[in-house]
């Protein structure tokens, strides 16, 4: 199997893309530590000794340190980190966005990635290898009105990932960013002004915005994450991979 004896940390593991990524990595023989505020969905994987569900707030520095400590103790070297955790912004005109809301979105979508990457670098530098995949969003190149804070946070993820790719290259650590297009998870509905779940009409609007004609599935995203973590992507770093059915064009 592709990832036999490899160990990955996946954040946002309880969400749509996260769960699918955990499943795919486990199916390919990896050891996985899945972290999220909510891990109830992941408990069914607990019957394998290759998986740990870590429940906690990834904005807490000590929690992040614990996740890496537990992973190293249980499985040894850490081969990869996948940052999937994030939040949406419901479309809001800028003059109605409070400073608190702005900070909340920037903290969860960007500061959290800073914290996990900082910790990963400590372990991966020691091992002289590693792969980090940070999830951004196609909205960085194709924004929608009212999502200014979300788009800024994801633009920061792209810039940060490129800078870190250069910084960590001498240590043989790859850092890439993957920008998903509109994907069929509960988050999709959270971008609408009402904050309601995505009804069929709205789904259709999102689908029409994708040149290939359908929403992305969590499996589409997980497959590309798997590629970026694999040996086949060994010489890819600082890259921005759009997995969006052509939405960025
Ligand atoms: N769904 C889409 O259409 C879409 C499009 C582009 C980009 N994205 C990005 O893809 C990623 C995954 O999205 P998804 O659709 O799977 O969303 P999701 O809401 O299903 O999953 C996100 C997960 O992050 C977790 N999380 C949030 N804050 C956390 C915290 N402080 N500590 C720990 N965990 C926390 C949530 O509990 C949730 O399980 C996000 O970064 C999102 O911005 C999604």
Short mmCIF file of N, CA and C and ligand atoms in Angstrom, two decimals, residues 12 14-18 35-38 56-59 84-87 108 112 135-138 150 154 180-183 185-188 190-191, ligand 1:
data_model
loop_
_atom_site.label_atom_id
_atom_site.label_comp_id
_atom_site.label_asym_id
_atom_site.label_seq_id
_atom_site.Cartn_x
_atom_site.Cartn_y
_atom_site.Cartn_z
N UNK A 12 -9.33 19.10 11.12
CA UNK A 12 -10.66 19.18 10.50
C UNK A 12 -11.17 17.79 10.15
N UNK A 14 -13.12 15.78 11.48
CA UNK A 14 -14.53 15.45 11.69
C UNK A 14 -15.45 16.05 10.63
N UNK A 15 -14.90 16.87 9.73
CA UNK A 15 -15.72 17.54 8.71
C UNK A 15 -15.80 16.73 7.42
N UNK A 16 -16.45 17.32 6.42
CA UNK A 16 -16.69 16.61 5.16
C UNK A 16 -15.43 16.14 4.47
N UNK A 17 -14.51 17.06 4.18
CA UNK A 17 -13.28 16.68 3.47
C UNK A 17 -12.34 15.91 4.40
N UNK A 18 -12.35 16.29 5.68
CA UNK A 18 -11.45 15.66 6.64
C UNK A 18 -11.72 14.18 6.81
N UNK A 35 -7.72 15.27 14.07
CA UNK A 35 -8.04 16.25 15.12
C UNK A 35 -9.21 17.12 14.70
N UNK A 36 -10.06 17.43 15.66
CA UNK A 36 -11.20 18.29 15.37
C UNK A 36 -11.84 18.71 16.69
N UNK A 37 -12.63 19.77 16.62
CA UNK A 37 -13.45 20.14 17.77
C UNK A 37 -14.45 19.03 18.05
N UNK A 38 -14.92 18.39 16.97
CA UNK A 38 -15.94 17.33 17.10
C UNK A 38 -15.41 16.07 16.42
N UNK A 56 -10.17 18.49 20.24
CA UNK A 56 -9.63 19.69 20.88
C UNK A 56 -9.71 20.90 19.97
N UNK A 57 -9.46 22.05 20.56
CA UNK A 57 -9.47 23.31 19.82
C UNK A 57 -8.06 23.58 19.31
N UNK A 58 -7.90 23.59 18.00
CA UNK A 58 -6.57 23.73 17.40
C UNK A 58 -6.03 25.15 17.51
N UNK A 59 -6.81 26.04 18.09
CA UNK A 59 -6.29 27.40 18.32
C UNK A 59 -5.55 27.47 19.66
N UNK A 84 -6.93 20.87 7.20
CA UNK A 84 -8.24 20.98 6.53
C UNK A 84 -9.22 21.83 7.35
N UNK A 85 -9.01 21.88 8.66
CA UNK A 85 -9.96 22.61 9.54
C UNK A 85 -10.13 24.06 9.08
N UNK A 86 -11.34 24.54 9.15
CA UNK A 86 -11.60 25.92 8.76
C UNK A 86 -13.05 26.27 9.01
N UNK A 87 -13.35 27.56 8.83
CA UNK A 87 -14.76 27.98 8.92
C UNK A 87 -15.10 28.87 7.72
N UNK A 108 -9.06 31.17 12.89
CA UNK A 108 -9.33 29.75 12.60
C UNK A 108 -8.72 29.35 11.25
N UNK A 112 -4.44 29.09 13.04
CA UNK A 112 -4.41 27.67 13.36
C UNK A 112 -3.37 26.95 12.50
N UNK A 135 -5.11 23.62 3.19
CA UNK A 135 -6.29 23.83 2.35
C UNK A 135 -6.68 25.30 2.33
N UNK A 136 -6.72 25.87 1.11
CA UNK A 136 -7.15 27.24 0.92
C UNK A 136 -8.56 27.25 0.36
N UNK A 137 -8.75 28.00 -0.73
CA UNK A 137 -10.06 28.04 -1.38
C UNK A 137 -9.92 28.71 -2.75
N UNK A 138 -10.73 28.25 -3.70
CA UNK A 138 -10.72 28.87 -5.03
C UNK A 138 -11.15 30.33 -4.95
N UNK A 150 -13.17 35.90 4.78
CA UNK A 150 -12.83 34.51 4.42
C UNK A 150 -11.77 34.48 3.32
N UNK A 154 -7.89 32.99 3.39
CA UNK A 154 -7.40 31.94 2.50
C UNK A 154 -6.25 32.44 1.61
N UNK A 180 -9.69 24.08 -2.96
CA UNK A 180 -10.89 23.38 -3.45
C UNK A 180 -11.88 24.35 -4.09
N UNK A 181 -12.64 23.84 -5.04
CA UNK A 181 -13.79 24.58 -5.55
C UNK A 181 -14.99 24.26 -4.68
N UNK A 182 -16.19 24.75 -5.06
CA UNK A 182 -17.39 24.49 -4.28
C UNK A 182 -17.60 22.99 -4.09
N UNK A 183 -17.67 22.56 -2.85
CA UNK A 183 -17.68 21.12 -2.56
C UNK A 183 -18.93 20.74 -1.79
N UNK A 185 -20.28 19.64 0.90
CA UNK A 185 -20.21 19.40 2.35
C UNK A 185 -21.15 20.40 3.02
N UNK A 186 -21.33 20.26 4.33
CA UNK A 186 -22.26 21.18 5.02
C UNK A 186 -21.75 22.62 4.97
N UNK A 187 -20.43 22.80 4.81
CA UNK A 187 -19.90 24.16 4.79
C UNK A 187 -20.46 24.99 3.63
N UNK A 188 -20.78 24.34 2.53
CA UNK A 188 -21.21 25.09 1.35
C UNK A 188 -22.38 26.02 1.68
N UNK A 190 -23.04 27.41 4.41
CA UNK A 190 -22.69 28.45 5.38
C UNK A 190 -22.15 29.72 4.73
N UNK A 191 -21.92 29.67 3.42
CA UNK A 191 -21.46 30.87 2.72
C UNK A 191 -22.61 31.79 2.31
N1 LIG B 1 -16.94 23.12 1.23
C1 LIG B 1 -16.53 23.99 0.32
O1 LIG B 1 -17.26 24.33 -0.63
C2 LIG B 1 -15.15 24.56 0.40
C3 LIG B 1 -14.65 25.28 -0.70
C4 LIG B 1 -13.36 25.80 -0.65
C5 LIG B 1 -12.57 25.60 0.49
N2 LIG B 1 -13.09 24.89 1.54
C6 LIG B 1 -12.20 24.68 2.69
O2 LIG B 1 -12.03 23.29 2.89
C7 LIG B 1 -11.81 22.99 4.27
C8 LIG B 1 -12.76 21.88 4.73
O3 LIG B 1 -14.07 22.23 4.48
P1 LIG B 1 -15.33 21.25 4.67
O4 LIG B 1 -16.23 21.57 3.55
O5 LIG B 1 -14.88 19.86 4.90
O6 LIG B 1 -15.95 21.89 5.99
P2 LIG B 1 -16.52 21.24 7.32
O7 LIG B 1 -17.23 22.35 8.04
O8 LIG B 1 -17.26 19.99 7.01
O9 LIG B 1 -15.18 20.86 8.12
C9 LIG B 1 -14.39 21.79 8.81
C10 LIG B 1 -13.97 21.18 10.13
O10 LIG B 1 -13.07 22.07 10.82
C11 LIG B 1 -13.30 21.91 12.19
N3 LIG B 1 -12.82 23.05 12.99
C12 LIG B 1 -13.20 24.35 12.87
N4 LIG B 1 -12.60 25.10 13.81
C13 LIG B 1 -11.82 24.26 14.54
C14 LIG B 1 -10.96 24.44 15.66
N5 LIG B 1 -10.79 25.64 16.24
N6 LIG B 1 -10.31 23.36 16.15
C15 LIG B 1 -10.49 22.14 15.59
N7 LIG B 1 -11.28 21.91 14.53
C16 LIG B 1 -11.95 22.96 14.01
C17 LIG B 1 -14.83 21.80 12.28
O11 LIG B 1 -15.26 21.24 13.53
C18 LIG B 1 -15.17 20.94 11.08
O12 LIG B 1 -15.29 19.57 11.41
C19 LIG B 1 -12.01 24.31 5.02
O13 LIG B 1 -10.74 24.87 5.30
C20 LIG B 1 -12.76 25.19 4.01
O14 LIG B 1 -12.53 26.55 4.20
C21 LIG B 1 -14.34 24.37 1.52
#
